Short mmCIF file of the N, C-alpha and C atoms (twelve columns), coordinates in Angstrom:
data_MODEL
# 
_entry.id   MODEL 
# 
loop_
_atom_site.group_PDB 
_atom_site.id 
_atom_site.type_symbol 
_atom_site.label_atom_id 
_atom_site.label_alt_id 
_atom_site.label_comp_id 
_atom_site.label_asym_id 
_atom_site.label_seq_id 
_atom_site.Cartn_x 
_atom_site.Cartn_y 
_atom_site.Cartn_z 
_atom_site.pdbx_PDB_model_num 
ATOM 1   N N  . MET A 1  125.786 30.237 1.583  1 
ATOM 2   C CA . MET A 1  125.551 28.921 2.118  1 
ATOM 3   C C  . MET A 1  124.504 28.252 1.266  1 
ATOM 4   N N  . SER A 2  124.752 27.021 0.866  1 
ATOM 5   C CA . SER A 2  123.732 26.256 0.172  1 
ATOM 6   C C  . SER A 2  123.355 25.083 1.048  1 
ATOM 7   N N  . GLU A 3  122.129 24.626 0.912  1 
ATOM 8   C CA . GLU A 3  121.643 23.525 1.733  1 
ATOM 9   C C  . GLU A 3  121.081 22.460 0.811  1 
ATOM 10  N N  . THR A 4  121.428 21.220 1.062  1 
ATOM 11  C CA . THR A 4  120.989 20.113 0.239  1 
ATOM 12  C C  . THR A 4  120.524 18.990 1.137  1 
ATOM 13  N N  . GLU A 5  119.475 18.319 0.741  1 
ATOM 14  C CA . GLU A 5  119.018 17.172 1.507  1 
ATOM 15  C C  . GLU A 5  119.905 15.974 1.193  1 
ATOM 16  N N  . ALA A 6  120.274 15.240 2.188  1 
ATOM 17  C CA . ALA A 6  121.074 14.027 2.046  1 
ATOM 18  C C  . ALA A 6  120.576 13.024 3.070  1 
ATOM 19  N N  . THR A 7  121.094 11.839 3.025  1 
ATOM 20  C CA . THR A 7  120.642 10.812 3.951  1 
ATOM 21  C C  . THR A 7  121.792 10.335 4.809  1 
ATOM 22  N N  . THR A 8  121.587 10.325 6.114  1 
ATOM 23  C CA . THR A 8  122.540 9.738  7.052  1 
ATOM 24  C C  . THR A 8  121.762 9.183  8.220  1 
ATOM 25  N N  . GLY A 9  122.205 8.080  8.758  1 
ATOM 26  C CA . GLY A 9  121.533 7.498  9.901  1 
ATOM 27  C C  . GLY A 9  122.447 7.457  11.105 1 
ATOM 28  N N  . ASP A 10 123.560 8.158  11.055 1 
ATOM 29  C CA . ASP A 10 124.571 8.056  12.093 1 
ATOM 30  C C  . ASP A 10 124.176 8.718  13.404 1 
ATOM 31  N N  . GLY A 11 123.342 9.734  13.377 1 
ATOM 32  C CA . GLY A 11 122.992 10.429 14.596 1 
ATOM 33  C C  . GLY A 11 124.126 11.248 15.164 1 
ATOM 34  N N  . VAL A 12 125.035 11.699 14.294 1 
ATOM 35  C CA . VAL A 12 126.146 12.549 14.702 1 
ATOM 36  C C  . VAL A 12 126.228 13.746 13.770 1 
ATOM 37  N N  . VAL A 13 126.883 14.786 14.249 1 
ATOM 38  C CA . VAL A 13 127.187 15.936 13.396 1 
ATOM 39  C C  . VAL A 13 128.475 15.578 12.665 1 
ATOM 40  N N  . GLU A 14 128.424 15.610 11.355 1 
ATOM 41  C CA . GLU A 14 129.598 15.286 10.544 1 
ATOM 42  C C  . GLU A 14 130.176 16.570 9.965  1 
ATOM 43  N N  . PHE A 15 131.453 16.786 10.234 1 
ATOM 44  C CA . PHE A 15 132.158 18.017 9.871  1 
ATOM 45  C C  . PHE A 15 133.211 17.664 8.820  1 
ATOM 46  N N  . TYR A 16 133.025 18.125 7.594  1 
ATOM 47  C CA . TYR A 16 133.955 17.859 6.493  1 
ATOM 48  C C  . TYR A 16 134.857 19.079 6.335  1 
ATOM 49  N N  . TRP A 17 136.174 18.828 6.317  1 
ATOM 50  C CA . TRP A 17 137.160 19.904 6.325  1 
ATOM 51  C C  . TRP A 17 138.383 19.483 5.519  1 
ATOM 52  N N  . ARG A 18 139.343 20.406 5.415  1 
ATOM 53  C CA . ARG A 18 140.649 20.092 4.842  1 
ATOM 54  C C  . ARG A 18 141.699 20.912 5.571  1 
ATOM 55  N N  . PRO A 19 142.923 20.399 5.660  1 
ATOM 56  C CA . PRO A 19 143.995 21.153 6.323  1 
ATOM 57  C C  . PRO A 19 144.226 22.501 5.644  1 
ATOM 58  N N  . GLY A 20 144.501 23.503 6.453  1 
ATOM 59  C CA . GLY A 20 144.801 24.837 5.941  1 
ATOM 60  C C  . GLY A 20 143.586 25.692 5.634  1 
ATOM 61  N N  . CYS A 21 142.405 25.177 5.860  1 
ATOM 62  C CA . CYS A 21 141.178 25.929 5.560  1 
ATOM 63  C C  . CYS A 21 140.825 26.811 6.763  1 
ATOM 64  N N  . GLY A 22 140.976 28.116 6.602  1 
ATOM 65  C CA . GLY A 22 140.655 29.054 7.671  1 
ATOM 66  C C  . GLY A 22 139.183 29.060 8.038  1 
ATOM 67  N N  . PHE A 23 138.314 28.893 7.049  1 
ATOM 68  C CA . PHE A 23 136.875 28.855 7.323  1 
ATOM 69  C C  . PHE A 23 136.529 27.619 8.158  1 
ATOM 70  N N  . CYS A 24 137.204 26.504 7.863  1 
ATOM 71  C CA . CYS A 24 136.997 25.270 8.631  1 
ATOM 72  C C  . CYS A 24 137.445 25.470 10.075 1 
ATOM 73  N N  . ALA A 25 138.621 26.065 10.240 1 
ATOM 74  C CA . ALA A 25 139.157 26.288 11.589 1 
ATOM 75  C C  . ALA A 25 138.233 27.193 12.402 1 
ATOM 76  N N  . ALA A 26 137.705 28.227 11.764 1 
ATOM 77  C CA . ALA A 26 136.813 29.151 12.467 1 
ATOM 78  C C  . ALA A 26 135.525 28.454 12.890 1 
ATOM 79  N N  . LEU A 27 134.939 27.674 11.995 1 
ATOM 80  C CA . LEU A 27 133.698 26.977 12.342 1 
ATOM 81  C C  . LEU A 27 133.962 25.933 13.420 1 
ATOM 82  N N  . GLU A 28 135.079 25.226 13.314 1 
ATOM 83  C CA . GLU A 28 135.410 24.230 14.342 1 
ATOM 84  C C  . GLU A 28 135.561 24.885 15.715 1 
ATOM 85  N N  . ARG A 29 136.239 26.030 15.768 1 
ATOM 86  C CA . ARG A 29 136.386 26.748 17.044 1 
ATOM 87  C C  . ARG A 29 135.028 27.120 17.615 1 
ATOM 88  N N  . ASN A 30 134.145 27.632 16.763 1 
ATOM 89  C CA . ASN A 30 132.820 28.047 17.228 1 
ATOM 90  C C  . ASN A 30 131.998 26.866 17.726 1 
ATOM 91  N N  . LEU A 31 132.007 25.761 17.001 1 
ATOM 92  C CA . LEU A 31 131.228 24.596 17.428 1 
ATOM 93  C C  . LEU A 31 131.790 24.002 18.711 1 
ATOM 94  N N  . THR A 32 133.105 24.000 18.841 1 
ATOM 95  C CA . THR A 32 133.741 23.507 20.064 1 
ATOM 96  C C  . THR A 32 133.388 24.406 21.238 1 
ATOM 97  N N  . LYS A 33 133.432 25.706 21.016 1 
ATOM 98  C CA . LYS A 33 133.082 26.674 22.064 1 
ATOM 99  C C  . LYS A 33 131.638 26.479 22.543 1 
ATOM 100 N N  . LEU A 34 130.761 26.107 21.608 1 
ATOM 101 C CA . LEU A 34 129.357 25.855 21.954 1 
ATOM 102 C C  . LEU A 34 129.172 24.509 22.655 1 
ATOM 103 N N  . GLY A 35 130.204 23.680 22.645 1 
ATOM 104 C CA . GLY A 35 130.112 22.366 23.278 1 
ATOM 105 C C  . GLY A 35 129.405 21.332 22.424 1 
ATOM 106 N N  . LEU A 36 129.341 21.590 21.128 1 
ATOM 107 C CA . LEU A 36 128.632 20.696 20.224 1 
ATOM 108 C C  . LEU A 36 129.577 19.591 19.737 1 
ATOM 109 N N  . PRO A 37 129.246 18.323 19.978 1 
ATOM 110 C CA . PRO A 37 130.121 17.245 19.522 1 
ATOM 111 C C  . PRO A 37 129.988 17.043 18.012 1 
ATOM 112 N N  . PHE A 38 131.104 16.710 17.363 1 
ATOM 113 C CA . PHE A 38 131.073 16.454 15.929 1 
ATOM 114 C C  . PHE A 38 132.174 15.480 15.566 1 
ATOM 115 N N  . GLU A 39 131.986 14.851 14.419 1 
ATOM 116 C CA . GLU A 39 132.939 13.892 13.885 1 
ATOM 117 C C  . GLU A 39 133.583 14.530 12.660 1 
ATOM 118 N N  . LYS A 40 134.921 14.622 12.653 1 
ATOM 119 C CA . LYS A 40 135.634 15.290 11.565 1 
ATOM 120 C C  . LYS A 40 136.006 14.308 10.454 1 
ATOM 121 N N  . HIS A 41 135.918 14.802 9.208  1 
ATOM 122 C CA . HIS A 41 136.306 14.035 8.032  1 
ATOM 123 C C  . HIS A 41 137.192 14.921 7.160  1 
ATOM 124 N N  . ASP A 42 138.454 14.557 7.024  1 
ATOM 125 C CA . ASP A 42 139.410 15.294 6.202  1 
ATOM 126 C C  . ASP A 42 139.225 14.865 4.748  1 
ATOM 127 N N  . ILE A 43 138.745 15.763 3.902  1 
ATOM 128 C CA . ILE A 43 138.465 15.393 2.512  1 
ATOM 129 C C  . ILE A 43 139.734 15.138 1.708  1 
ATOM 130 N N  . TRP A 44 140.887 15.569 2.200  1 
ATOM 131 C CA . TRP A 44 142.138 15.303 1.483  1 
ATOM 132 C C  . TRP A 44 142.692 13.922 1.787  1 
ATOM 133 N N  . SER A 45 142.290 13.315 2.892  1 
ATOM 134 C CA . SER A 45 142.799 11.982 3.219  1 
ATOM 135 C C  . SER A 45 141.710 10.906 3.141  1 
ATOM 136 N N  . ASP A 46 140.480 11.301 2.897  1 
ATOM 137 C CA . ASP A 46 139.365 10.357 2.851  1 
ATOM 138 C C  . ASP A 46 138.583 10.552 1.546  1 
ATOM 139 N N  . PRO A 47 138.835 9.701  0.544  1 
ATOM 140 C CA . PRO A 47 138.155 9.855  -0.746 1 
ATOM 141 C C  . PRO A 47 136.632 9.804  -0.650 1 
ATOM 142 N N  . ASP A 48 136.104 9.002  0.275  1 
ATOM 143 C CA . ASP A 48 134.650 8.947  0.435  1 
ATOM 144 C C  . ASP A 48 134.100 10.271 0.963  1 
ATOM 145 N N  . ALA A 49 134.836 10.895 1.871  1 
ATOM 146 C CA . ALA A 49 134.424 12.203 2.399  1 
ATOM 147 C C  . ALA A 49 134.442 13.244 1.281  1 
ATOM 148 N N  . ALA A 50 135.494 13.219 0.463  1 
ATOM 149 C CA . ALA A 50 135.574 14.166 -0.658 1 
ATOM 150 C C  . ALA A 50 134.419 13.946 -1.631 1 
ATOM 151 N N  . ALA A 51 134.096 12.689 -1.903 1 
ATOM 152 C CA . ALA A 51 132.987 12.384 -2.808 1 
ATOM 153 C C  . ALA A 51 131.666 12.877 -2.239 1 
ATOM 154 N N  . PHE A 52 131.474 12.714 -0.928 1 
ATOM 155 C CA . PHE A 52 130.243 13.211 -0.318 1 
ATOM 156 C C  . PHE A 52 130.138 14.724 -0.481 1 
ATOM 157 N N  . VAL A 53 131.224 15.445 -0.175 1 
ATOM 158 C CA . VAL A 53 131.192 16.903 -0.290 1 
ATOM 159 C C  . VAL A 53 130.877 17.307 -1.728 1 
ATOM 160 N N  . ARG A 54 131.488 16.669 -2.703 1 
ATOM 161 C CA . ARG A 54 131.187 16.989 -4.105 1 
ATOM 162 C C  . ARG A 54 129.714 16.743 -4.416 1 
ATOM 163 N N  . SER A 55 129.131 15.726 -3.784 1 
ATOM 164 C CA . SER A 55 127.730 15.391 -4.068 1 
ATOM 165 C C  . SER A 55 126.751 16.444 -3.560 1 
ATOM 166 N N  . VAL A 56 127.145 17.220 -2.570 1 
ATOM 167 C CA . VAL A 56 126.241 18.242 -2.025 1 
ATOM 168 C C  . VAL A 56 126.699 19.665 -2.335 1 
ATOM 169 N N  . ALA A 57 127.872 19.800 -2.974 1 
ATOM 170 C CA . ALA A 57 128.421 21.136 -3.252 1 
ATOM 171 C C  . ALA A 57 128.598 21.357 -4.753 1 
ATOM 172 N N  . ASP A 58 127.626 20.909 -5.515 1 
ATOM 173 C CA . ASP A 58 127.625 21.140 -6.968 1 
ATOM 174 C C  . ASP A 58 128.910 20.673 -7.636 1 
ATOM 175 N N  . GLY A 59 129.447 19.545 -7.184 1 
ATOM 176 C CA . GLY A 59 130.646 18.985 -7.791 1 
ATOM 177 C C  . GLY A 59 131.948 19.557 -7.269 1 
ATOM 178 N N  . ASN A 60 131.868 20.510 -6.352 1 
ATOM 179 C CA . ASN A 60 133.060 21.153 -5.795 1 
ATOM 180 C C  . ASN A 60 133.422 20.523 -4.446 1 
ATOM 181 N N  . GLU A 61 134.652 20.704 -4.053 1 
ATOM 182 C CA . GLU A 61 135.105 20.246 -2.734 1 
ATOM 183 C C  . GLU A 61 135.139 21.434 -1.778 1 
ATOM 184 N N  . THR A 62 133.990 22.074 -1.611 1 
ATOM 185 C CA . THR A 62 133.868 23.255 -0.775 1 
ATOM 186 C C  . THR A 62 133.708 22.845 0.682  1 
ATOM 187 N N  . VAL A 63 134.600 23.355 1.504  1 
ATOM 188 C CA . VAL A 63 134.549 23.090 2.941  1 
ATOM 189 C C  . VAL A 63 134.628 24.418 3.679  1 
ATOM 190 N N  . PRO A 64 134.107 24.473 4.893  1 
ATOM 191 C CA . PRO A 64 133.495 23.382 5.624  1 
ATOM 192 C C  . PRO A 64 132.131 23.011 5.059  1 
ATOM 193 N N  . THR A 65 131.867 21.728 5.120  1 
ATOM 194 C CA . THR A 65 130.544 21.189 4.837  1 
ATOM 195 C C  . THR A 65 130.147 20.395 6.078  1 
ATOM 196 N N  . VAL A 66 128.907 20.542 6.487  1 
ATOM 197 C CA . VAL A 66 128.428 19.881 7.700  1 
ATOM 198 C C  . VAL A 66 127.154 19.125 7.366  1 
ATOM 199 N N  . ARG A 67 127.064 17.879 7.877  1 
ATOM 200 C CA . ARG A 67 125.843 17.089 7.707  1 
ATOM 201 C C  . ARG A 67 125.269 16.819 9.086  1 
ATOM 202 N N  . VAL A 68 123.987 17.146 9.232  1 
ATOM 203 C CA . VAL A 68 123.250 16.914 10.482 1 
ATOM 204 C C  . VAL A 68 121.942 16.238 10.099 1 
ATOM 205 N N  . GLY A 69 121.792 14.995 10.524 1 
ATOM 206 C CA . GLY A 69 120.578 14.276 10.140 1 
ATOM 207 C C  . GLY A 69 120.500 14.169 8.637  1 
ATOM 208 N N  . ASP A 70 119.407 14.635 8.066  1 
ATOM 209 C CA . ASP A 70 119.259 14.567 6.611  1 
ATOM 210 C C  . ASP A 70 119.513 15.907 5.939  1 
ATOM 211 N N  . THR A 71 120.167 16.829 6.641  1 
ATOM 212 C CA . THR A 71 120.476 18.147 6.087  1 
ATOM 213 C C  . THR A 71 121.986 18.314 5.959  1 
ATOM 214 N N  . SER A 72 122.411 18.736 4.776  1 
ATOM 215 C CA . SER A 72 123.818 19.043 4.542  1 
ATOM 216 C C  . SER A 72 123.941 20.525 4.226  1 
ATOM 217 N N  . MET A 73 124.949 21.160 4.831  1 
ATOM 218 C CA . MET A 73 125.150 22.598 4.673  1 
ATOM 219 C C  . MET A 73 126.576 22.857 4.218  1 
ATOM 220 N N  . VAL A 74 126.703 23.679 3.178  1 
ATOM 221 C CA . VAL A 74 128.010 24.050 2.664  1 
ATOM 222 C C  . VAL A 74 128.343 25.441 3.179  1 
ATOM 223 N N  . ASN A 75 129.479 25.533 3.882  1 
ATOM 224 C CA . ASN A 75 129.954 26.782 4.469  1 
ATOM 225 C C  . ASN A 75 128.904 27.438 5.367  1 
ATOM 226 N N  . PRO A 76 128.376 26.665 6.337  1 
ATOM 227 C CA . PRO A 76 127.328 27.221 7.193  1 
ATOM 228 C C  . PRO A 76 127.886 28.129 8.288  1 
ATOM 229 N N  . ARG A 77 127.032 28.979 8.789  1 
ATOM 230 C CA . ARG A 77 127.342 29.759 9.993  1 
ATOM 231 C C  . ARG A 77 127.084 28.860 11.196 1 
ATOM 232 N N  . PRO A 78 127.737 29.114 12.325 1 
ATOM 233 C CA . PRO A 78 127.524 28.276 13.518 1 
ATOM 234 C C  . PRO A 78 126.047 28.168 13.904 1 
ATOM 235 N N  . GLY A 79 125.322 29.260 13.825 1 
ATOM 236 C CA . GLY A 79 123.905 29.248 14.182 1 
ATOM 237 C C  . GLY A 79 123.084 28.323 13.303 1 
ATOM 238 N N  . GLN A 80 123.472 28.210 12.037 1 
ATOM 239 C CA . GLN A 80 122.758 27.296 11.141 1 
ATOM 240 C C  . GLN A 80 122.996 25.844 11.545 1 
ATOM 241 N N  . VAL A 81 124.216 25.536 11.985 1 
ATOM 242 C CA . VAL A 81 124.508 24.181 12.445 1 
ATOM 243 C C  . VAL A 81 123.701 23.891 13.707 1 
ATOM 244 N N  . VAL A 82 123.677 24.833 14.633 1 
ATOM 245 C CA . VAL A 82 122.915 24.650 15.871 1 
ATOM 246 C C  . VAL A 82 121.430 24.456 15.551 1 
ATOM 247 N N  . ASP A 83 120.890 25.242 14.635 1 
ATOM 248 C CA . ASP A 83 119.480 25.095 14.259 1 
ATOM 249 C C  . ASP A 83 119.206 23.705 13.691 1 
ATOM 250 N N  . ALA A 84 120.121 23.201 12.858 1 
ATOM 251 C CA . ALA A 84 119.948 21.862 12.285 1 
ATOM 252 C C  . ALA A 84 120.040 20.797 13.370 1 
ATOM 253 N N  . VAL A 85 120.956 20.972 14.310 1 
ATOM 254 C CA . VAL A 85 121.064 20.022 15.428 1 
ATOM 255 C C  . VAL A 85 119.790 20.070 16.262 1 
ATOM 256 N N  . ARG A 86 119.294 21.253 16.531 1 
ATOM 257 C CA . ARG A 86 118.048 21.400 17.307 1 
ATOM 258 C C  . ARG A 86 116.906 20.661 16.612 1 
ATOM 259 N N  . GLN A 87 116.875 20.712 15.287 1 
ATOM 260 C CA . GLN A 87 115.794 20.074 14.538 1 
ATOM 261 C C  . GLN A 87 115.979 18.560 14.421 1 
ATOM 262 N N  . HIS A 88 117.204 18.100 14.147 1 
ATOM 263 C CA . HIS A 88 117.425 16.691 13.827 1 
ATOM 264 C C  . HIS A 88 118.007 15.852 14.969 1 
ATOM 265 N N  . LEU A 89 118.881 16.456 15.784 1 
ATOM 266 C CA . LEU A 89 119.581 15.702 16.820 1 
ATOM 267 C C  . LEU A 89 119.633 16.507 18.126 1 
ATOM 268 N N  . PRO A 90 118.475 16.904 18.645 1 
ATOM 269 C CA . PRO A 90 118.464 17.799 19.815 1 
ATOM 270 C C  . PRO A 90 119.173 17.229 21.042 1 
ATOM 271 N N  . HIS A 91 119.263 15.917 21.156 1 
ATOM 272 C CA . HIS A 91 119.932 15.301 22.291 1 
ATOM 273 C C  . HIS A 91 121.438 15.628 22.319 1 
ATOM 274 N N  . LEU A 92 121.987 16.098 21.209 1 
ATOM 275 C CA . LEU A 92 123.409 16.443 21.150 1 
ATOM 276 C C  . LEU A 92 123.709 17.841 21.690 1 
ATOM 277 N N  . LEU A 93 122.677 18.654 21.857 1 
ATOM 278 C CA . LEU A 93 122.897 20.012 22.359 1 
ATOM 279 C C  . LEU A 93 123.227 19.965 23.848 1 
ATOM 280 N N  . PRO A 94 124.361 20.526 24.237 1 
ATOM 281 C CA . PRO A 94 124.704 20.549 25.659 1 
ATOM 282 C C  . PRO A 94 123.725 21.424 26.434 1 
ATOM 283 N N  . ALA A 95 123.375 20.992 27.626 1 
ATOM 284 C CA . ALA A 95 122.405 21.724 28.442 1 
ATOM 285 C C  . ALA A 95 122.908 23.106 28.798 1 
ATOM 286 N N  . ASP A 96 124.215 23.279 28.935 1 
ATOM 287 C CA . ASP A 96 124.766 24.559 29.353 1 
ATOM 288 C C  . ASP A 96 125.326 25.381 28.199 1 
ATOM 289 N N  . ALA A 97 124.985 25.015 26.957 1 
ATOM 290 C CA . ALA A 97 125.540 25.724 25.799 1 
ATOM 291 C C  . ALA A 97 124.913 27.086 25.595 1 
ATOM 292 N N  . GLY A 98 123.745 27.306 26.150 1 
ATOM 293 C CA . GLY A 98 123.090 28.589 25.964 1 
ATOM 294 C C  . GLY A 98 122.624 28.820 24.543 1 
ATOM 295 N N  . VAL A 99 122.342 27.735 23.842 1 
ATOM 296 C CA . VAL A 99 121.887 27.846 22.448 1 
ATOM 297 C C  . VAL A 99 120.473 27.363 22.319 1 
# 
């Protein structure tokens, strides 16, 4: 997992993925199970999303990539996403998530 600082003011968890990516599907299942809301961006159908991923993944289109606040994570574990949400967007954590 690599972590890069980026800038976003959206106040949402942004989930960058592509169809057929097993790692993306696994992370999405885990985040959904935790009750964490996120906004999905398909890098194969959204050129801006693909460009963003390349900007934080050393020029590669490595997914899943997740942006939370000003932190971007390439291929993060669910716990890393939760930690970033706790730090940047704690209001998004569900009260009953047990995280």
